């Protein structure tokens, strides 16, 4: 099982010894980024860090006026040894149409939830899938068991929970005569905070609480998950070092789990089934 | 020239019948599983069969939503359900999962429509699904007129768009707010509409993102002109009265367009009619410009209740000129009301006489769910599912 990270800075150097791969958000084509990378920067990183797997995130909803640029980008990326994390199906269509040799990762956030659809994409030439954060550990294990696709499971992050094309912070500022860049808002019943982050593409919602899946890494390892994903939080370098060491030791060191209880008790949906029919 | 389809929601069998009688060309319904309104009434297999029979007799169609984002346990069970529903006579499935598209196309001779849950926003994504055998794509609600037109021009796939009803704040399918806030799974039919909740920021000021509703009455001509094949109304959980009014009104707009008789004056009347059943303000959202400051609310939930719907007509006694109604809201003598029928007729009149079920003359009909008679002298054909709405309250002083 490999470790992939997404960083909030371009300082890959500090991490390169402890990680197997890194996610790079493509400039103007990715969402929920603190930083993004141009094609030229990606080329440089690809040359510089040959031992790292590069996951290029192209996960915004694509509009007609972006298709031509997207074509050029895909052609450029197909010449590099990188993986392309896609949300919009236009990417799959362009790869097919242009007969590009791309290593694709199905990354439709909340929609990657079952083994059959994973197999469907695998049959289309998509080798990997970033699984939804809203499914249980048991469901993940079953996907690992029943699908051919390489799975990526997000285990540490402040989880993204929604994305709108609307400029919700701009609208809020206009209504309040304020000038916030981002907002932190509290849901009144659960008392949980959400970061409302406006970008060029729209507005994203992020739970302002760390998803702590460190305790499930062993299960993921044993059920043949191919990659775990950690997105940068406070104290990240130490966490990454420890996690790499934990995986290298076949997840046998329980001290790791005790140590990272400090990240909190939010295990997301790993042990929690969502409901969808309300009992009246 | 193929006429555009008016596609209506239907939450149950009665609403399916009413909305088809009021002019919908097709309805979309949810079965007991796998649809995105898990908490709606939804249709049993027998009801689906009956609904299809009713629709097909009128030369109309029934589509079934199968548009949840499937988990392992769902996907294992959906195949047998698909077969049962095909046998019941369904004309098309509305799906979001491409795995289901290929399964249906490979095994059944039935149309498959791509749900808006997939948030399809560009022509290459449409082309992808065309290759997969999709018959129609319901586009994302975040698109402008020129974006929709370009998709139509570059794909040669039937395109359906939403024209009326509630909007999500986020891209459909790209929202798990409900999962995180309420543990209800938005992509499996449990959406708790968290985007209509009120949040607070650090200064304790209110933060809301609830959108106004979509109303495209004024732009139906544009949508037909650019080649949209189906115009969809949102709301499988909406009432009979709402559906009768909204579908009846859009039926008139579409027919007037094809008869070259759609005037500004008529549009104003139709918009006014739609406004009577609206419980939120409306806008055309992304159609003419990027949705902005003006297209949402800033003060929490803003729904208003609507008491215009006075009752449903049970029968009309032509000899005694008495309209028998099942009352839904209070009305009194001299109120100005409008009777409207599934045939598209409307009569406006002042209430002259009201009788109880026992034929006692009264000034006011106070009790919803009761039967009343109203005097009305008309030669018009008044069929089942005709309805009465309030136009203007009178100043009549109630005596009894």
XYZ file of C-alpha atoms in Angstrom:
680
model
C 0.000 0.000 0.000
C 1.374 3.351 -1.058
C 1.075 6.770 0.528
C -0.069 9.755 -1.539
C -0.295 13.288 -0.212
C -1.702 16.624 -1.262
C 0.273 19.564 0.095
C -0.644 23.153 0.815
C 2.728 24.380 -0.431
C 5.044 23.532 -3.299
C 7.633 22.157 -0.952
C 7.639 18.572 -2.209
C 11.302 18.196 -1.309
C 10.587 17.930 2.412
C 8.269 15.000 1.823
C 9.822 13.086 -1.043
C 11.549 10.468 1.117
C 8.368 9.506 2.930
C 5.766 9.429 0.207
C 5.056 7.396 -2.904
C 3.033 9.976 -4.713
C 1.812 13.536 -4.649
C -1.348 15.202 -5.937
C -0.842 18.346 -7.991
C -3.929 20.443 -8.739
C -3.822 21.670 -12.320
C -4.041 25.449 -12.538
C -7.543 26.600 -13.612
C -8.822 23.025 -13.844
C -8.907 21.816 -10.270
C -10.904 22.725 -7.188
C -10.361 22.812 -3.423
C -6.753 23.875 -3.915
C -4.506 25.905 -1.719
C -1.992 25.844 -4.530
C -2.110 24.818 -8.152
C 0.438 23.994 -10.826
C 0.876 25.003 -14.461
C 1.761 22.430 -17.085
C 5.346 23.708 -17.161
C 5.648 23.311 -13.402
C 4.280 19.791 -13.668
C 6.846 18.979 -16.340
C 9.627 20.279 -14.080
C 8.370 18.247 -11.125
C 8.050 15.190 -13.332
C 11.696 15.543 -14.351
C 12.905 16.320 -10.872
C 11.059 13.669 -8.859
C 11.261 10.580 -11.033
C 10.639 8.239 -8.111
C 7.351 9.894 -7.191
C 4.003 9.041 -8.738
C 2.382 12.291 -9.804
C -1.404 12.527 -9.635
C -2.610 15.509 -11.668
C -5.937 16.679 -10.368
C -8.357 17.884 -13.079
C -11.513 17.791 -11.046
C -13.556 20.866 -11.848
C -16.843 20.693 -13.731
C -15.821 21.482 -17.286
C -17.700 23.941 -19.501
C -17.743 24.223 -23.306
C -15.334 27.139 -23.416
C -12.698 25.079 -21.604
C -12.715 22.092 -23.936
C -10.066 23.357 -26.356
C -7.614 24.150 -23.563
C -8.405 20.843 -21.945
C -7.503 19.014 -25.158
C -4.104 20.677 -25.291
C -3.486 19.938 -21.636
C -4.369 16.278 -22.014
C -2.080 15.955 -25.010
C 0.770 17.461 -22.976
C 0.054 15.314 -19.942
C -0.128 12.149 -22.037
C 3.564 12.651 -22.834
C 4.459 12.580 -19.147
C 4.552 9.726 -16.684
C 1.662 11.021 -14.600
C -1.786 9.910 -13.527
C -4.803 12.102 -14.311
C -7.505 12.364 -11.676
C -10.694 13.236 -13.525
C -14.132 14.336 -12.415
C -15.767 15.395 -15.677
C -16.526 12.721 -18.277
C -15.348 15.042 -21.068
C -11.839 13.939 -20.067
C -12.614 10.296 -20.712
C -14.204 11.243 -24.025
C -11.224 13.360 -25.124
C -8.732 10.653 -24.152
C -10.757 8.189 -26.214
C -11.237 10.535 -29.173
C -7.628 11.686 -29.311
C -6.380 8.144 -28.665
C -4.181 9.370 -25.832
C -2.230 7.034 -23.626
C -3.216 8.335 -20.207
C -3.169 6.704 -16.814
C -6.579 7.744 -15.476
C -7.989 7.921 -11.957
C -11.763 8.123 -11.554
C -12.200 10.923 -8.996
C -15.863 11.870 -8.877
C -15.729 12.689 -5.152
C -19.054 11.530 -3.672
C -19.993 9.222 -6.550
C -17.337 6.520 -6.355
C -19.342 4.145 -4.220
C -19.634 0.655 -5.679
C -17.548 -2.117 -7.173
C -19.521 -2.601 -10.372
C -19.092 0.975 -11.507
C -15.406 0.707 -10.587
C -15.212 -2.315 -12.874
C -17.126 -0.431 -15.567
C -14.475 2.312 -15.546
C -11.682 -0.250 -15.343
C -13.014 -1.817 -18.533
C -12.848 1.655 -20.098
C -9.139 1.761 -19.353
C -9.312 3.650 -16.051
C -6.806 1.945 -13.779
C -7.550 3.618 -10.431
C -10.372 5.154 -8.431
C -10.389 7.576 -5.529
C -13.209 6.161 -3.422
C -15.942 8.291 -1.926
C -15.362 9.467 1.643
C -19.008 8.782 2.361
C -18.882 4.983 2.260
C -18.074 2.598 5.075
C -14.924 0.606 5.663
C -16.881 -2.569 4.905
C -17.983 -1.138 1.573
C -14.383 -0.207 0.786
C -13.235 -3.734 1.612
C -15.887 -5.146 -0.709
C -14.838 -2.836 -3.520
C -11.256 -4.006 -2.990
C -12.428 -7.593 -3.094
C -14.821 -7.408 -6.020
C -13.313 -4.867 -8.407
C -10.202 -4.891 -10.506
C -9.475 -1.211 -10.119
C -6.651 0.171 -7.971
C -8.250 1.905 -5.028
C -7.261 5.117 -3.303
C -8.788 5.861 0.091
C -8.666 9.278 1.720
C -7.733 8.770 5.369
C -6.656 12.176 6.632
C -7.970 15.544 5.470
C -10.377 18.301 6.148
C -13.019 16.721 3.915
C -14.614 18.518 1.004
C -18.378 18.232 1.195
C -19.875 20.174 -1.702
C -19.202 22.440 -4.643
C -21.309 25.156 -6.246
C -20.851 27.185 -9.419
C -22.134 30.187 -7.464
C -19.905 32.879 -5.959
C -21.320 32.525 -2.485
C -18.673 34.504 -0.590
C -18.899 37.384 -3.073
C -22.685 37.338 -2.672
C -22.378 37.269 1.111
C -19.949 40.188 1.023
C -22.283 42.184 -1.166
C -25.185 41.603 1.180
C -23.138 42.441 4.270
C -20.900 45.105 2.808
C -17.942 42.992 3.924
C -14.767 41.804 2.280
C -14.107 38.214 3.351
C -11.995 35.997 1.124
C -13.302 32.803 2.709
C -15.801 32.238 5.485
C -16.086 29.830 8.356
C -19.732 29.161 9.123
C -21.318 27.101 11.862
C -24.217 24.714 11.376
C -26.453 25.537 14.286
C -27.751 22.109 15.311
C -24.561 20.054 15.058
C -22.324 23.006 15.997
C -19.848 21.965 13.316
C -17.924 24.536 11.341
C -17.557 24.558 7.575
C -15.045 26.520 5.527
C -16.717 28.274 2.610
C -13.985 28.763 0.070
C -14.522 30.744 -3.101
C -12.354 30.072 -6.152
C -12.527 31.077 -9.800
C -14.668 28.041 -10.572
C -17.187 28.551 -7.785
C -17.468 27.888 -4.079
C -16.425 24.820 -2.139
C -17.531 23.627 1.297
C -15.023 21.938 3.583
C -15.725 20.435 6.989
C -13.494 22.331 9.414
C -12.633 19.196 11.347
C -9.997 16.605 10.571
C -11.093 13.266 9.164
C -8.981 10.898 11.210
C -8.749 7.561 9.448
C -5.397 6.588 10.956
C -7.111 3.786 12.868
C -8.390 2.136 9.673
C -5.082 2.129 7.788
C -4.342 -1.385 8.999
C -7.695 -2.648 7.702
C -7.098 -0.893 4.411
C -3.641 -2.435 4.191
C -4.975 -5.905 4.915
C -7.799 -5.568 2.407
C -5.376 -4.696 -0.403
C -6.112 -1.004 -0.788
C -3.545 0.285 -3.243
C -3.078 3.826 -1.963
C -4.034 5.871 1.055
C -4.376 9.608 0.629
C -3.570 12.277 3.187
C -4.240 15.952 2.559
C -2.102 18.407 4.489
C -3.181 19.378 7.985
C -1.208 20.872 10.888
C 1.887 18.842 11.848
C 1.777 17.054 8.509
C 5.427 16.152 7.987
C 5.600 14.172 11.202
C 2.332 12.419 10.410
C 3.580 11.499 6.947
C 6.896 10.165 8.276
C 5.129 8.101 10.932
C 2.557 6.800 8.491
C 5.184 5.689 6.006
C 7.048 3.908 8.738
C 3.790 2.324 9.999
C 2.984 0.982 6.516
C 6.550 -0.244 6.028
C 6.149 -2.233 9.243
C 2.978 -3.839 7.894
C 0.807 -1.692 10.188
C 1.872 -3.697 13.238
C 2.836 -0.792 15.514
C -0.168 0.092 17.657
C 1.691 3.079 19.075
C 0.980 4.838 15.771
C -2.745 4.531 16.368
C -2.468 5.758 19.953
C -0.288 8.671 18.891
C -2.696 9.859 16.233
C -5.769 9.702 18.405
C -4.737 13.312 18.922
C -6.157 14.115 15.488
C -9.620 13.679 16.943
C -12.394 11.163 16.877
C -13.972 12.059 13.551
C -13.710 8.838 11.597
C -16.061 10.142 8.929
C -18.220 7.433 7.419
C -15.804 4.532 7.889
C -18.026 3.159 10.658
C -21.228 5.078 9.987
C -23.857 4.097 7.453
C -25.736 7.016 5.999
C -29.493 6.779 5.917
C -31.691 7.782 3.042
C -35.177 6.761 3.987
C -36.559 8.622 6.968
C -38.625 6.512 9.328
C -41.861 8.368 9.959
C -41.196 19.487 -36.860
C -41.111 17.427 -33.656
C -42.863 19.288 -30.865
C -41.076 19.857 -27.607
C -42.051 17.567 -24.738
C -43.490 18.931 -21.505
C -42.265 16.609 -18.765
C -43.921 16.648 -15.379
C -43.109 15.092 -12.027
C -45.663 12.799 -10.422
C -45.387 11.654 -6.815
C -48.244 9.177 -6.964
C -50.809 7.678 -9.291
C -53.376 10.446 -8.844
C -50.824 13.140 -9.596
C -49.659 11.164 -12.616
C -53.200 11.185 -13.992
C -53.862 14.829 -13.158
C -50.670 16.131 -14.659
C -51.168 14.159 -17.876
C -54.745 15.445 -18.077
C -53.464 18.990 -17.582
C -51.180 18.721 -20.566
C -47.923 16.995 -19.699
C -46.601 14.880 -22.572
C -44.725 12.612 -20.217
C -44.231 12.131 -16.491
C -41.279 11.019 -14.441
C -41.916 8.955 -11.356
C -39.948 7.183 -8.651
C -40.241 3.520 -7.848
C -39.980 2.172 -4.340
C -36.210 1.939 -4.642
C -33.249 3.558 -6.373
C -34.755 7.028 -6.929
C -33.529 10.308 -5.467
C -36.721 11.018 -3.505
C -36.617 8.135 -1.049
C -39.101 9.911 1.185
C -41.714 10.634 -1.462
C -44.760 8.373 -1.803
C -43.298 6.611 -4.846
C -44.853 3.902 -7.007
C -45.286 0.175 -6.414
C -44.874 -2.092 -9.436
C -48.649 -2.386 -9.770
C -48.997 1.382 -9.686
C -46.278 1.740 -12.301
C -48.187 -0.699 -14.491
C -51.429 1.232 -14.022
C -49.711 4.566 -14.597
C -48.127 3.334 -17.821
C -51.443 1.972 -19.057
C -53.152 5.303 -18.327
C -50.394 7.308 -20.015
C -50.128 5.067 -23.052
C -53.886 5.277 -23.657
C -53.414 9.040 -23.974
C -50.389 8.560 -26.239
C -48.093 9.784 -23.453
C -45.038 8.400 -21.702
C -43.775 7.431 -18.265
C -40.135 7.615 -17.207
C -38.741 6.057 -14.057
C -35.949 7.591 -11.999
C -33.173 5.165 -11.182
C -30.722 7.898 -10.435
C -29.245 7.262 -7.020
C -25.503 6.888 -6.714
C -25.384 3.153 -6.163
C -23.605 1.482 -3.262
C -22.565 -2.176 -3.412
C -25.783 -3.385 -1.781
C -27.952 -1.384 -4.208
C -26.167 -2.370 -7.361
C -26.504 -6.059 -6.566
C -30.279 -5.752 -6.473
C -31.039 -3.276 -9.232
C -30.906 -5.647 -12.183
C -33.971 -7.686 -11.243
C -35.827 -4.474 -10.447
C -35.044 -3.093 -13.900
C -36.564 -6.161 -15.516
C -39.730 -5.871 -13.415
C -40.140 -2.228 -14.320
C -39.571 -2.825 -18.022
C -42.278 -5.489 -17.853
C -44.569 -2.933 -16.204
C -44.347 -0.839 -19.365
C -41.984 1.996 -18.514
C -40.830 4.077 -21.537
C -37.463 5.231 -20.216
C -35.161 5.118 -17.244
C -33.512 8.230 -15.843
C -30.111 7.135 -14.553
C -26.893 8.710 -13.358
C -24.571 5.721 -13.165
C -22.944 4.817 -16.510
C -22.670 1.210 -15.401
C -26.482 1.032 -15.317
C -26.758 2.675 -18.743
C -24.784 -0.062 -20.425
C -26.614 -2.776 -18.498
C -30.021 -1.493 -19.629
C -28.961 -0.853 -23.228
C -27.449 -4.314 -23.519
C -30.439 -6.133 -22.091
C -33.623 -4.202 -22.837
C -35.233 -2.263 -25.626
C -36.024 0.822 -23.608
C -34.741 4.394 -23.611
C -32.192 5.594 -21.092
C -31.910 9.244 -20.089
C -28.915 10.617 -18.225
C -30.010 12.278 -14.990
C -29.098 15.833 -14.059
C -27.522 14.159 -11.033
C -24.554 13.617 -13.303
C -24.207 17.415 -13.726
C -23.351 17.275 -17.415
C -22.042 20.705 -18.366
C -20.290 20.349 -21.725
C -20.603 18.801 -25.164
C -17.752 16.306 -24.835
C -19.297 14.795 -21.728
C -22.545 14.463 -23.690
C -20.583 12.820 -26.500
C -19.159 10.349 -24.014
C -22.640 9.233 -23.030
C -23.748 9.196 -26.664
C -21.063 6.565 -27.268
C -22.477 4.648 -24.316
C -25.874 4.555 -26.007
C -27.722 7.215 -24.041
C -30.929 8.427 -25.687
C -31.234 11.736 -23.907
C -29.199 13.905 -21.550
C -30.755 16.041 -18.836
C -28.268 18.873 -18.572
C -26.966 20.435 -15.389
C -28.998 23.387 -14.174
C -25.905 25.587 -14.158
C -25.879 26.310 -17.902
C -26.565 29.417 -19.977
C -28.562 29.630 -23.168
C -25.438 29.756 -25.337
C -23.878 26.802 -23.480
C -27.019 24.717 -23.981
C -27.182 25.677 -27.647
C -23.545 24.757 -28.260
C -24.097 21.368 -26.630
C -27.103 20.717 -28.869
C -25.243 21.857 -31.987
C -22.190 19.717 -31.263
C -23.721 16.469 -30.088
C -26.896 15.519 -31.934
C -28.209 14.010 -28.699
C -31.695 14.791 -27.376
C -31.345 17.404 -24.668
C -33.682 17.970 -21.744
C -33.526 20.961 -19.397
C -35.284 22.016 -16.247
C -37.692 24.924 -16.682
C -39.402 25.291 -13.344
C -39.026 24.564 -9.656
C -36.523 24.416 -6.845
C -32.771 24.596 -7.472
C -29.844 23.063 -5.607
C -27.089 25.407 -4.476
C -24.337 22.963 -5.397
C -23.844 20.947 -8.546
C -26.152 17.927 -8.403
C -24.189 14.885 -7.337
C -21.395 17.053 -6.026
C -22.930 17.730 -2.675
C -22.682 15.703 0.498
C -23.715 18.487 2.885
C -26.750 16.442 3.865
C -24.542 13.430 4.657
C -22.275 15.447 6.931
C -24.891 17.585 8.670
C -27.764 15.104 9.058
C -26.272 11.717 8.088
C -28.903 11.567 5.343
C -27.373 10.505 2.057
C -28.087 13.120 -0.609
C -26.988 10.885 -3.458
C -29.221 8.000 -2.395
C -32.434 9.976 -2.097
C -32.179 11.254 1.453
C -31.229 14.891 0.827
C -32.217 17.022 3.825
C -31.849 20.256 1.806
C -29.089 21.551 4.018
C -28.490 24.333 1.484
C -31.724 25.819 2.809
C -30.468 25.775 6.416
C -29.251 28.902 8.093
C -25.628 28.940 9.274
C -23.887 31.580 11.359
C -20.445 33.042 10.959
C -17.968 33.936 13.691
C -19.632 37.333 14.224
C -22.924 35.499 14.696
C -24.250 36.900 11.460
C -26.478 34.690 9.389
C -25.068 32.892 6.377
C -27.494 31.324 3.935
C -27.118 30.076 0.404
C -30.687 29.073 -0.425
C -31.493 29.744 -4.038
C -34.594 31.264 -5.506
C -36.644 28.936 -7.667
C -36.295 28.536 -11.404
C -39.016 29.934 -13.671
C -38.410 29.862 -17.419
C -41.906 30.811 -18.617
C -40.514 33.805 -20.495
C -37.798 31.753 -22.200
C -39.721 28.708 -23.425
C -39.596 30.071 -26.991
C -35.802 30.410 -26.767
C -35.446 26.856 -25.497
C -37.575 25.467 -28.311
C -35.759 27.605 -30.878
C -32.314 26.320 -29.861
C -33.489 22.724 -30.137
C -34.183 21.480 -26.614
C -36.441 18.403 -26.922
C -37.846 18.179 -23.435
C -38.817 20.776 -20.833
C -38.824 19.420 -17.326
C -40.652 20.656 -14.255
C -39.129 19.863 -10.861
C -41.086 18.513 -7.912
C -42.153 14.911 -7.382
C -43.361 15.870 -3.917
C -45.550 18.767 -5.147
C -49.331 18.897 -4.725
C -52.070 18.219 -7.251
C -52.953 21.904 -7.344
C -49.366 22.942 -7.963
C -48.989 20.453 -10.793
C -52.299 21.339 -12.378
C -51.420 25.019 -12.340
C -47.800 24.766 -13.436
C -48.288 22.096 -16.088
C -51.507 23.697 -17.330
C -49.743 27.029 -17.678
C -46.668 25.697 -19.478
C -48.985 23.676 -21.753
C -50.576 26.957 -22.817
C -47.233 28.677 -23.332
C -45.967 25.837 -25.513
C -49.186 25.575 -27.524
C -49.297 29.349 -28.021
C -45.694 29.246 -29.241
C -46.538 26.660 -31.899
C -49.718 28.551 -32.852
C -47.750 31.800 -33.160
C -50.075 33.343 -30.618
C -47.760 33.823 -27.654
C -47.981 37.537 -26.866
C -46.452 39.644 -24.133
C -49.896 40.136 -22.673
C -50.477 36.391 -22.471
C -47.038 35.801 -20.977
C -47.826 38.289 -18.234
C -51.033 36.416 -17.443
C -49.194 33.068 -17.418
C -46.447 34.403 -15.173
C -49.033 35.783 -12.793
C -50.719 32.376 -12.736
C -47.438 30.624 -11.940
C -46.707 33.142 -9.225
C -49.906 32.132 -7.452
C -48.507 28.687 -6.670
C -44.930 29.796 -6.033
C -43.715 29.661 -2.458
C -40.410 31.364 -3.227
C -39.230 34.166 -5.491
C -38.138 33.061 -8.941
C -35.415 33.793 -11.457
C -34.013 32.344 -14.666
C -30.815 31.499 -12.724
C -27.929 30.780 -15.150
C -29.860 31.104 -18.421
C -29.005 34.717 -19.271
C -26.042 35.359 -16.978
C -24.013 33.659 -14.303
C -26.239 33.188 -11.254
C -25.355 35.987 -8.862
C -26.298 38.020 -5.833
C -29.875 38.369 -7.049
C -30.571 34.656 -7.396
C -30.416 33.593 -3.756
C -31.678 34.434 -0.278
C -29.759 35.886 2.629
C -32.191 35.396 5.488
C -32.801 31.679 5.933
C -35.830 29.785 4.727
C -38.159 32.081 2.832
C -41.032 29.841 1.815
C -44.483 31.347 2.087
C -47.528 29.186 2.414
C -50.081 29.471 -0.318
C -53.793 29.529 0.359
C -55.050 30.280 -3.115
C -56.145 26.728 -3.727
C -59.779 26.626 -2.667
C -60.782 23.182 -3.744
C -61.043 20.362 -6.215
C -64.185 19.942 -8.292
C -65.964 16.632 -7.780
C -68.774 17.210 -10.269
C -70.923 19.826 -11.945
C -74.704 19.597 -11.917
C -75.654 21.450 -15.111
C -79.388 21.332 -14.358
C -79.111 22.966 -10.942
C -75.958 24.899 -11.838
C -74.112 23.608 -8.796
C -70.448 22.871 -8.575
C -69.615 20.216 -5.978
C -66.189 20.754 -4.487
C -63.864 19.223 -1.964
C -62.645 22.245 -0.020
C -58.970 22.923 0.694
C -58.956 26.536 1.915
C -61.432 29.020 3.394
C -63.550 31.137 1.032
C -66.691 33.226 1.329
C -69.439 34.916 -0.645
C -68.415 37.486 -3.227
C -64.812 36.252 -3.361
C -63.491 36.431 -6.909
C -62.384 32.936 -7.921
C -61.190 31.120 -10.987
C -62.270 27.690 -12.110
C -59.742 25.912 -14.317
C -60.067 22.607 -16.080
C -57.728 19.956 -17.504
C -58.982 20.995 -20.935
C -57.265 24.364 -20.550
C -60.413 26.401 -19.881
C -60.576 29.064 -17.207
C -63.659 30.901 -15.920
C -63.460 33.756 -13.452
C -66.548 34.499 -11.354
C -67.688 35.895 -8.016
C -69.057 33.389 -5.521
C -72.792 34.101 -5.334
C -74.090 31.181 -3.294
C -72.471 28.523 -1.101
C -74.217 25.429 0.257
C -73.169 22.755 2.704
C -73.310 19.092 1.778
C -76.820 19.092 3.326
C -77.781 22.016 1.086
C -77.907 24.621 3.854
C -77.103 28.040 2.475
C -74.011 29.588 4.133
C -71.858 32.696 3.758
C -68.503 31.076 4.270
C -66.869 27.695 3.649
C -64.654 27.364 6.674
C -63.685 23.740 6.862
C -61.036 22.133 4.653
C -61.740 18.515 3.662
C -65.500 19.180 3.662
C -67.847 19.030 0.682
C -69.491 22.275 -0.451
C -71.599 23.391 -3.394
C -71.063 26.657 -5.246
C -73.553 28.170 -7.630
C -72.147 28.598 -11.129
C -73.958 29.116 -14.415
C -71.813 27.885 -17.297
C -72.026 25.718 -20.406
C -68.390 24.744 -20.107
C -67.392 21.094 -19.888
C -66.147 20.705 -16.315
C -64.432 17.375 -15.906
C -62.859 15.487 -13.072
C -59.816 17.218 -11.568
C -61.015 20.719 -12.388
C -59.970 23.072 -9.575
C -60.848 26.416 -8.067
C -58.395 29.070 -6.955
C -58.797 32.420 -5.261
C -58.235 35.501 -7.377
C -59.305 38.205 -4.956
C -60.862 38.195 -1.491
C -64.123 40.145 -1.131
C -65.054 42.601 1.610
C -68.176 40.636 2.358
C -69.042 40.703 6.061
C -69.675 37.152 7.194
C -72.989 36.769 9.090
C -73.174 33.135 10.158
